[in-house]
Amino acid sequence: MKNLIITLTTALIIMANQVWAQKDSLANQNTNVTRAIKTLVAGDKLKHAQIAVMAVDTKNGDIICQHNQDMSLTPASNLKLFSTAAALELYGPNFKYETELLYSGNIDSNGLLIGDIIIKGGGDPTLGSRFFTNSNPNYIKQMAEAIKSAGIKNVQGNVIGDATIYGDEVLPTTWSWEDIGNYYGAVPSGLSNHDNMTTLHFKTDELGTTAQYTGCSPEVKGMIIDCRAVSSNVTRENTNTFGLPYQFYKTVIGPMPQKKDDVTVRTIIPDPALFMAQELCDTLSSMGISTLGRPFNAKNNKKYLATKDSISKVSILKITSPALSEIIEQTNIWSVNLFAEHCLSLVGLKQVKTTEINSACGALMQFWKKKGMDIEGMSINDGCGLSHYNIITPRQMCFLLTYMRNSKNYNTFNASLTMCGQRGTMSGMCKNTAAWKNARGKSGSIRRVKAYSGYVKSKSGRELAFSILINNFSGTSAEAKNDMEKIISALADFNL
């Protein structure tokens, strides 16, 4: 019996090795794809770089090419595919966020609300967003009109922005200091609005003089700008804004073009929940409805926090977001960091009932592990890929892409990918090749990192998933992109 077990085990191992050898056989052949990879690796600008590539047939698992496919590298915005796909699988394409307007207390015979106005956030990232200009564009006006329709003529209490559906610890601790204060470093809030971004305006004079800060739009009351930007011999500003979320003191450093009446720099809104409450207060005031209290972020109002779950409240308006499918489409096509971080928060809420960044990242990794992904060598530290501490392998990415190709949500996921020759961050790639209007996926780019992952249909009719990751390259980002395009084009030409 013991010898029979040994014999069967040996036979199974031999069969498994034969299966893997069969799947690897194409990758070991001298094909147009393997030749393209060898050319990429031999390039002078990449001799110090780490390069990892893999492409597989999403139907039968055939490995078309592989080079360092299990090397852990930083994926930049390719990581958005992990967070958006997981959110889509957990919530479905039709999920919508909800923002609710309520009041506490009573309205007396004169229309005085003896209580508070409460904006209860549900985590919607689209309110006032430049990516959703036709969705609830007048949401603050809607709220003010709902308050008026409820018979409220004046408010004795406060206007409270309640963003407590999300915790405070949503800022990834591994983000670079130079990224955090800039608009693309905005962190999610339970009451995100205006993409949690405001535009600073500056006037510049003679060469070498300090720029003059003239205001911001939308206006953020209480924000102090320490401008150290200098008029320089440049054609566009190249500044950084430094300052943490909830910190109203911001420092702007870097060159700006000289003698310009309006140089613009985008930065984060320090406290989105407070900002929304302030906007509503101002709109009510313009309608003749005074507020005797003041705008608050709920987390800074101890009385409200102590009683918010016990006091009775009346709901007077609910605002729903666009469907999650639309949000994910904008996230991946235009690489919107804030939306991706909101997707990570959704995963955290569903899986571990918290948006705390480390817990949410751990939940995202465990989600993919439960789907069968080998997460050895993986480290996820945010939802958007801005952290240089994120590492994945091409094999893991190809697993995700293959999984989603066979998911009931594939059509929604596929529609969120940028396509060569159409729109998004890959729109100008692979011109005059078989990949034009064929290859679609996600680009990724941060300092010394370039990545492309997605799908392409080969000349032989195979639906391929591919991932190309390059870290620490010399030369420009554009040069690295041109080299990587050749592999994507070769995959489209693959004819075996």
Coordinates of C-alpha atoms in Angstrom, one line a residue:
M1 CA 0.0 0.0 0.0
K2 CA 2.8 2.4 0.9
N3 CA 4.6 1.7 -2.4
L4 CA 1.3 2.3 -4.3
I5 CA 0.9 5.7 -2.6
I6 CA 4.5 6.7 -3.4
T7 CA 4.0 5.6 -7.0
L8 CA 0.7 7.6 -7.4
T9 CA 2.3 10.6 -5.8
T10 CA 5.3 10.4 -8.2
A11 CA 2.9 10.1 -11.1
L12 CA 1.0 13.2 -10.1
I13 CA 4.1 15.2 -9.7
I14 CA 5.3 14.1 -13.2
M15 CA 1.9 15.0 -14.7
A16 CA 1.9 18.4 -13.0
N17 CA 5.4 19.1 -14.3
Q18 CA 4.3 18.1 -17.8
V19 CA 1.3 20.5 -17.6
W20 CA 3.4 23.4 -16.5
A21 CA 6.1 22.6 -19.1
Q22 CA 3.3 22.6 -21.7
K23 CA 2.0 26.0 -20.5
D24 CA 5.5 27.3 -20.4
S25 CA 6.5 26.0 -23.8
L26 CA 5.4 29.1 -25.8
A27 CA 7.4 31.3 -23.4
N28 CA 10.5 29.3 -24.2
Q29 CA 10.2 29.6 -27.9
N30 CA 11.9 32.1 -30.1
T31 CA 8.7 34.2 -30.9
N32 CA 8.2 37.8 -31.8
V33 CA 7.3 38.5 -28.2
T34 CA 10.3 36.8 -26.6
R35 CA 12.5 38.7 -29.0
A36 CA 10.8 42.0 -28.1
I37 CA 11.5 41.3 -24.4
K38 CA 15.2 40.5 -25.1
T39 CA 15.5 43.8 -27.0
L40 CA 13.9 45.7 -24.1
V41 CA 16.2 44.1 -21.5
A42 CA 19.3 44.8 -23.6
G43 CA 18.6 48.5 -23.9
D44 CA 21.2 50.9 -22.5
K45 CA 18.7 53.0 -20.6
L46 CA 17.5 49.9 -18.8
K47 CA 20.7 48.2 -17.9
H48 CA 20.4 49.2 -14.2
A49 CA 16.6 48.7 -14.1
Q50 CA 14.5 45.9 -12.7
I51 CA 12.3 44.5 -15.5
A52 CA 9.5 42.0 -15.1
V53 CA 7.1 40.8 -17.7
M54 CA 4.4 38.2 -18.1
A55 CA 1.5 37.5 -20.6
V56 CA -0.9 34.6 -20.4
D57 CA -3.9 33.3 -22.3
T58 CA -6.9 34.1 -20.2
K59 CA -8.9 31.1 -21.5
N60 CA -6.5 28.2 -21.1
G61 CA -3.6 29.7 -19.0
D62 CA -0.9 29.3 -21.7
I63 CA 2.1 31.4 -20.8
I64 CA 3.0 33.4 -23.8
C65 CA 6.0 35.1 -22.3
Q66 CA 7.7 35.6 -19.0
H67 CA 10.7 37.4 -17.6
N68 CA 11.2 37.8 -13.9
Q69 CA 7.5 37.1 -13.6
D70 CA 7.8 36.5 -9.8
M71 CA 9.9 39.6 -9.1
S72 CA 8.2 42.0 -6.7
L73 CA 8.2 45.5 -8.2
T74 CA 6.5 48.8 -7.6
P75 CA 3.4 49.0 -9.9
A76 CA 2.5 52.7 -9.5
S77 CA -1.1 53.3 -10.7
N78 CA -1.4 49.7 -12.0
L79 CA -2.3 49.0 -8.3
K80 CA -5.7 50.7 -9.0
L81 CA -6.7 47.5 -10.7
F82 CA -6.5 45.7 -7.4
S83 CA -8.7 48.1 -5.5
T84 CA -11.2 48.8 -8.2
A85 CA -11.7 45.2 -9.1
A86 CA -12.1 44.2 -5.5
A87 CA -14.7 46.9 -4.9
L88 CA -16.6 45.9 -8.0
E89 CA -16.7 42.3 -7.0
L90 CA -17.8 43.1 -3.4
Y91 CA -20.4 45.7 -4.1
G92 CA -21.5 45.1 -7.7
P93 CA -21.7 47.7 -10.6
N94 CA -25.0 49.2 -9.4
F95 CA -23.9 50.2 -5.9
K96 CA -24.5 53.9 -5.1
Y97 CA -23.3 56.0 -2.2
E98 CA -25.8 58.0 -0.3
T99 CA -25.4 61.4 1.4
E100 CA -28.2 62.3 3.8
L101 CA -29.4 65.7 5.1
L102 CA -31.1 65.7 8.5
Y103 CA -32.0 68.0 11.4
S104 CA -32.2 67.3 15.1
G105 CA -34.4 69.1 17.6
N106 CA -37.7 70.9 16.8
I107 CA -38.9 73.7 14.6
D108 CA -41.0 76.3 16.6
S109 CA -43.9 78.3 15.3
N110 CA -41.6 81.0 13.9
G111 CA -39.6 78.6 11.8
L112 CA -36.6 78.5 14.2
L113 CA -34.9 75.2 14.3
I114 CA -33.9 74.5 17.9
G115 CA -31.3 72.0 17.0
D116 CA -28.6 71.3 14.4
I117 CA -28.4 70.7 10.6
I118 CA -26.5 67.5 9.9
I119 CA -24.9 66.4 6.6
K120 CA -24.3 62.7 7.0
G121 CA -21.7 61.5 4.6
G122 CA -21.8 58.0 3.0
G123 CA -18.3 58.3 1.4
D124 CA -19.5 59.6 -2.0
P125 CA -16.4 60.9 -3.8
T126 CA -18.3 62.4 -6.7
L127 CA -20.0 65.5 -5.1
G128 CA -18.8 68.5 -7.0
S129 CA -16.2 66.4 -8.8
R130 CA -14.7 67.6 -12.1
F131 CA -15.2 64.1 -13.4
F132 CA -19.0 64.1 -12.7
T133 CA -20.1 67.6 -13.7
N134 CA -23.6 66.5 -14.6
S135 CA -24.2 64.5 -11.4
N136 CA -25.8 66.5 -8.6
P137 CA -24.0 69.7 -9.7
N138 CA -26.0 71.9 -7.3
Y139 CA -26.0 69.6 -4.3
I140 CA -25.4 72.4 -1.8
K141 CA -28.3 74.4 -3.3
Q142 CA -30.4 71.2 -3.1
M143 CA -29.7 71.0 0.6
A144 CA -30.5 74.6 1.2
E145 CA -33.8 74.3 -0.6
A146 CA -34.7 71.2 1.3
I147 CA -34.0 73.0 4.6
K148 CA -36.3 75.9 3.4
S149 CA -39.0 73.4 2.3
A150 CA -38.9 71.8 5.8
G151 CA -40.1 75.2 7.2
I152 CA -36.8 76.2 8.7
K153 CA -36.3 80.0 8.6
N154 CA -33.4 80.2 11.0
V155 CA -31.1 77.7 12.7
Q156 CA -30.3 78.1 16.4
G157 CA -27.7 75.3 16.4
N158 CA -24.8 74.3 14.2
V159 CA -24.3 72.9 10.7
I160 CA -22.4 69.7 11.2
G161 CA -20.6 67.8 8.5
D162 CA -20.6 64.2 9.7
A163 CA -17.9 62.2 7.8
T164 CA -17.6 59.6 10.6
I165 CA -18.4 56.7 8.3
Y166 CA -14.6 56.9 7.6
G167 CA -12.1 57.0 10.4
D168 CA -9.3 59.6 10.7
E169 CA -6.5 57.2 9.7
V170 CA -6.9 57.2 6.0
L171 CA -3.6 58.9 5.0
P172 CA -1.2 56.2 3.8
T173 CA 1.9 56.6 6.0
T174 CA 4.2 55.6 3.2
W175 CA 3.3 58.5 0.9
S176 CA 6.1 60.9 0.1
W177 CA 6.0 64.3 1.8
E178 CA 6.2 66.0 -1.6
D179 CA 3.0 64.2 -2.7
I180 CA 0.7 64.7 0.4
G181 CA -0.1 68.4 0.0
N182 CA -0.6 68.3 -3.8
Y183 CA -4.0 67.7 -5.3
Y184 CA -3.2 64.1 -6.4
G185 CA -2.4 63.4 -2.7
A186 CA -6.0 64.1 -1.5
V187 CA -7.2 61.5 0.9
P188 CA -10.8 60.2 1.2
S189 CA -13.4 61.6 3.5
G190 CA -16.9 60.5 4.4
L191 CA -17.9 63.8 2.9
S192 CA -15.5 64.2 0.0
N193 CA -16.4 67.1 -2.3
H194 CA -14.8 69.1 -5.1
D195 CA -12.3 66.2 -5.4
N196 CA -11.1 67.5 -2.0
M197 CA -9.2 70.0 -4.1
T198 CA -8.9 73.8 -4.4
T199 CA -7.0 75.9 -6.9
L200 CA -4.6 78.5 -5.6
H201 CA -4.0 81.7 -7.6
F202 CA -0.7 83.6 -7.8
K203 CA 0.6 86.8 -9.5
T204 CA 4.2 86.8 -10.5
D205 CA 6.5 89.8 -11.2
E206 CA 10.2 90.2 -12.2
L207 CA 12.6 87.3 -12.3
G208 CA 13.7 86.2 -8.8
T209 CA 10.8 87.8 -6.9
T210 CA 8.4 85.9 -4.7
A211 CA 5.0 85.2 -6.2
Q212 CA 2.0 86.9 -4.6
Y213 CA -0.9 84.7 -3.4
T214 CA -4.2 86.2 -4.5
G215 CA -6.8 83.7 -3.4
C216 CA -8.3 80.2 -4.1
S217 CA -11.3 78.8 -5.8
P218 CA -13.4 77.4 -4.2
E219 CA -12.5 79.6 -1.3
V220 CA -11.3 77.7 1.8
K221 CA -11.9 79.9 4.9
G222 CA -9.1 79.9 7.4
M223 CA -6.4 78.4 5.1
I224 CA -3.1 80.2 5.3
I225 CA -0.7 80.0 2.3
D226 CA 3.0 80.6 2.9
C227 CA 4.2 81.3 -0.6
R228 CA 7.9 80.8 -1.2
A229 CA 7.5 80.3 -5.0
V230 CA 9.8 82.4 -7.1
S231 CA 9.4 84.0 -10.5
S232 CA 11.7 82.1 -12.8
N233 CA 12.6 81.6 -16.4
V234 CA 10.2 78.7 -16.9
T235 CA 7.1 78.3 -19.1
R236 CA 5.0 76.5 -16.5
E237 CA 4.9 76.3 -12.7
N238 CA 6.7 73.4 -11.1
T239 CA 5.8 73.8 -7.5
N240 CA 5.0 71.6 -4.6
T241 CA 2.5 72.3 -1.8
F242 CA 3.3 71.0 1.6
G243 CA 0.8 70.4 4.3
L244 CA -1.0 67.5 5.9
P245 CA -4.8 66.8 5.7
Y246 CA -6.6 68.9 8.4
Q247 CA -3.7 71.3 8.5
F248 CA -4.8 74.7 7.3
Y249 CA -1.2 76.1 7.0
K250 CA 0.2 75.3 3.5
T251 CA 3.6 76.1 2.1
V252 CA 4.1 76.5 -1.7
I253 CA 7.7 76.1 -3.0
G254 CA 9.1 76.0 -6.5
P255 CA 9.5 78.0 -9.7
M256 CA 6.7 79.9 -11.5
P257 CA 6.8 81.7 -14.8
Q258 CA 7.6 85.4 -14.4
K259 CA 5.3 88.3 -15.1
K260 CA 2.0 86.4 -15.1
D261 CA -1.3 87.7 -13.8
D262 CA -2.7 84.3 -12.8
V263 CA -0.5 81.2 -12.1
T264 CA -2.6 78.3 -10.8
V265 CA -1.6 75.5 -8.4
R266 CA -4.0 72.8 -7.2
T267 CA -3.8 71.7 -3.6
I268 CA -5.9 69.7 -1.1
I269 CA -8.9 71.0 0.8
P270 CA -7.7 70.6 4.4
D271 CA -11.0 69.4 6.0
P272 CA -13.7 68.4 3.4
A273 CA -16.4 67.8 6.0
L274 CA -15.9 71.3 7.5
F275 CA -15.7 72.8 4.0
M276 CA -19.1 71.4 3.0
A277 CA -20.7 72.5 6.2
Q278 CA -19.3 76.0 5.6
E279 CA -20.6 76.0 2.0
L280 CA -24.1 75.1 3.3
C281 CA -24.0 77.9 5.9
D282 CA -23.0 80.5 3.3
T283 CA -25.7 79.3 0.9
L284 CA -28.4 79.4 3.7
S285 CA -27.2 82.9 4.6
S286 CA -27.6 84.1 1.0
M287 CA -31.2 82.8 1.1
G288 CA -31.9 84.8 4.3
I289 CA -31.7 81.8 6.6
S290 CA -29.3 82.6 9.5
T291 CA -27.3 80.1 11.5
L292 CA -26.7 81.2 15.1
G293 CA -24.2 78.4 15.6
R294 CA -21.3 77.7 13.2
P295 CA -20.1 75.0 10.8
F296 CA -18.4 72.0 12.4
N297 CA -16.6 68.8 11.3
A298 CA -18.5 66.3 13.5
K299 CA -15.2 64.9 14.9
N300 CA -14.5 68.3 16.5
N301 CA -18.0 68.6 18.1
K302 CA -17.9 66.5 21.3
K303 CA -21.5 67.1 22.2
Y304 CA -22.7 65.8 18.8
L305 CA -20.4 62.8 18.9
A306 CA -21.6 61.9 22.4
T307 CA -25.3 61.9 21.3
K308 CA -25.4 61.3 17.5
D309 CA -26.6 57.7 17.8
S310 CA -29.2 58.4 20.5
I311 CA -30.8 61.7 19.5
S312 CA -33.8 61.7 17.2
K313 CA -33.2 63.2 13.7
V314 CA -35.5 64.0 10.8
S315 CA -34.3 63.2 7.3
I316 CA -35.1 65.8 4.7
L317 CA -33.0 64.9 1.7
K318 CA -31.0 62.0 0.3
I319 CA -28.5 62.5 -2.6
T320 CA -27.3 59.3 -4.4
S321 CA -24.1 59.1 -6.3
P322 CA -23.6 57.7 -9.8
A323 CA -23.2 53.9 -10.0
L324 CA -20.0 52.3 -8.8
S325 CA -19.4 51.2 -12.4
E326 CA -19.2 54.8 -13.5
I327 CA -16.9 55.8 -10.7
I328 CA -14.6 52.9 -11.4
E329 CA -14.6 53.8 -15.1
Q330 CA -13.3 57.3 -14.3
T331 CA -10.9 55.9 -11.7
N332 CA -9.0 53.7 -14.2
I333 CA -9.4 55.7 -17.4
W334 CA -8.1 59.0 -15.9
S335 CA -6.1 57.4 -13.0
V336 CA -8.0 59.3 -10.2
N337 CA -6.1 58.6 -7.0
L338 CA -8.9 59.9 -4.7
F339 CA -11.5 57.6 -6.3
A340 CA -9.1 54.6 -5.9
E341 CA -8.6 55.4 -2.2
H342 CA -12.4 55.5 -1.8
C343 CA -12.6 52.0 -3.5
L344 CA -10.0 50.8 -0.9
S345 CA -12.2 52.3 1.9
L346 CA -15.2 50.3 0.5
V347 CA -13.1 47.1 0.7
G348 CA -12.2 47.9 4.3
L349 CA -15.7 48.7 5.3
K350 CA -17.1 45.5 3.8
Q351 CA -14.3 43.1 4.9
V352 CA -13.1 44.4 8.2
K353 CA -15.6 47.2 9.1
T354 CA -13.0 49.9 9.1
T355 CA -11.3 52.3 6.7
E356 CA -8.1 52.5 8.8
I357 CA -5.5 52.4 6.1
N358 CA -3.4 49.5 7.2
S359 CA -6.4 47.4 8.0
A360 CA -8.0 48.2 4.6
C361 CA -4.8 47.3 2.7
G362 CA -4.6 44.0 4.6
A363 CA -8.2 43.3 3.7
L364 CA -7.5 44.0 0.1
M365 CA -4.7 41.5 0.0
Q366 CA -6.7 38.9 1.8
F367 CA -9.6 39.4 -0.7
W368 CA -7.3 38.4 -3.5
K369 CA -5.7 35.6 -1.5
K370 CA -9.2 34.1 -1.0
K371 CA -9.8 34.2 -4.7
G372 CA -6.7 32.0 -5.2
M373 CA -3.9 34.5 -5.8
D374 CA -0.5 33.6 -4.3
I375 CA 0.2 36.9 -2.5
E376 CA 3.7 35.9 -1.5
G377 CA 6.0 38.9 -2.2
M378 CA 3.1 41.4 -2.3
S379 CA 2.8 44.5 -0.2
I380 CA -0.1 46.9 -0.6
N381 CA 0.1 50.2 1.2
D382 CA -2.6 52.3 -0.5
G383 CA -5.4 52.0 -3.0
C384 CA -4.1 54.1 -5.8
G385 CA -0.4 53.2 -6.2
L386 CA 1.2 56.5 -5.1
S387 CA 3.2 54.7 -2.4
H388 CA 6.7 53.5 -3.5
Y389 CA 6.3 50.8 -0.9
N390 CA 3.7 48.9 -2.9
I391 CA 5.1 45.8 -4.6
I392 CA 3.4 43.2 -6.7
T393 CA 4.5 40.7 -9.3
P394 CA 3.5 40.3 -13.0
R395 CA 2.2 36.9 -12.2
Q396 CA -0.1 38.3 -9.5
M397 CA -1.4 41.0 -11.9
C398 CA -2.0 38.4 -14.6
F399 CA -4.0 36.3 -12.1
L400 CA -6.2 39.3 -11.3
L401 CA -6.7 40.1 -15.0
T402 CA -7.5 36.4 -15.8
Y403 CA -9.9 36.3 -12.8
M404 CA -11.7 39.4 -13.9
R405 CA -11.9 38.2 -17.5
N406 CA -14.0 35.3 -16.2
S407 CA -16.0 37.3 -13.7
K408 CA -19.7 38.3 -14.2
N409 CA -18.4 41.9 -13.8
Y410 CA -15.9 41.6 -16.7
N411 CA -17.8 44.0 -19.1
T412 CA -17.9 46.7 -16.4
F413 CA -14.2 46.2 -15.5
N414 CA -13.1 46.1 -19.2
A415 CA -15.1 49.3 -19.9
S416 CA -13.0 51.0 -17.2
L417 CA -9.7 50.4 -18.9
T418 CA -8.0 53.0 -21.1
M419 CA -7.5 51.8 -24.7
C420 CA -4.8 52.5 -27.3
G421 CA -6.3 54.8 -29.9
Q422 CA -9.3 55.8 -27.9
R423 CA -9.3 57.6 -24.5
G424 CA -7.5 57.8 -21.2
T425 CA -3.8 57.5 -20.3
M426 CA -3.0 54.9 -23.0
S427 CA -4.8 56.7 -25.8
G428 CA -1.7 57.7 -27.8
M429 CA 0.1 54.4 -27.6
C430 CA 0.9 51.7 -30.2
K431 CA -0.1 53.8 -33.3
N432 CA 0.1 52.0 -36.6
T433 CA 0.3 48.6 -34.9
A434 CA -2.2 45.7 -34.3
A435 CA -2.5 46.9 -30.7
W436 CA -4.1 50.2 -31.8
K437 CA -7.8 50.2 -30.7
N438 CA -7.2 46.7 -29.4
A439 CA -4.9 46.8 -26.3
R440 CA -6.5 48.2 -23.2
G441 CA -5.4 48.4 -19.6
K442 CA -3.9 50.6 -17.0
S443 CA -0.8 52.7 -17.1
G444 CA 1.3 53.5 -14.1
S445 CA 4.0 56.2 -13.6
I446 CA 5.7 57.6 -10.5
R447 CA 9.3 58.6 -10.1
R448 CA 11.6 55.9 -11.8
V449 CA 8.6 53.6 -12.2
K450 CA 6.7 52.7 -15.3
A451 CA 4.1 50.0 -15.7
Y452 CA 1.4 48.8 -18.1
S453 CA -1.0 45.9 -17.5
G454 CA -4.2 44.9 -19.3
Y455 CA -5.6 42.9 -22.1
V456 CA -4.8 42.5 -25.8
K457 CA -6.2 40.2 -28.5
S458 CA -3.5 38.4 -30.4
K459 CA -3.5 37.8 -34.2
S460 CA -4.1 34.1 -33.5
G461 CA -7.3 35.1 -31.6
R462 CA -6.1 34.6 -28.1
E463 CA -7.4 37.0 -25.4
L464 CA -4.1 37.8 -23.5
A465 CA -3.6 39.3 -20.1
F466 CA -0.2 41.1 -19.8
S467 CA 1.8 43.0 -17.2
I468 CA 5.0 44.9 -17.8
L469 CA 6.7 46.5 -14.7
I470 CA 10.0 48.5 -14.8
N471 CA 11.6 50.1 -11.8
N472 CA 14.7 52.3 -11.5
F473 CA 15.3 53.0 -15.2
S474 CA 17.6 55.6 -16.5
G475 CA 16.4 58.1 -19.2
T476 CA 13.0 59.6 -19.4
S477 CA 9.6 58.2 -18.7
A478 CA 8.7 58.7 -22.4
E479 CA 11.7 56.6 -23.5
A480 CA 10.7 53.7 -21.1
K481 CA 7.1 53.9 -22.5
N482 CA 8.3 53.6 -26.1
D483 CA 10.3 50.5 -25.2
M484 CA 7.3 48.9 -23.4
E485 CA 4.9 49.7 -26.3
K486 CA 6.9 47.3 -28.5
I487 CA 6.1 44.4 -26.2
I488 CA 2.4 45.3 -26.3
S489 CA 2.5 45.6 -30.1
A490 CA 4.3 42.2 -30.3
L491 CA 1.6 40.6 -28.2
A492 CA -1.0 41.9 -30.6
D493 CA 1.0 40.4 -33.5
F494 CA 1.5 37.0 -31.7
N495 CA 0.2 34.3 -34.1
L496 CA 0.6 30.9 -32.3

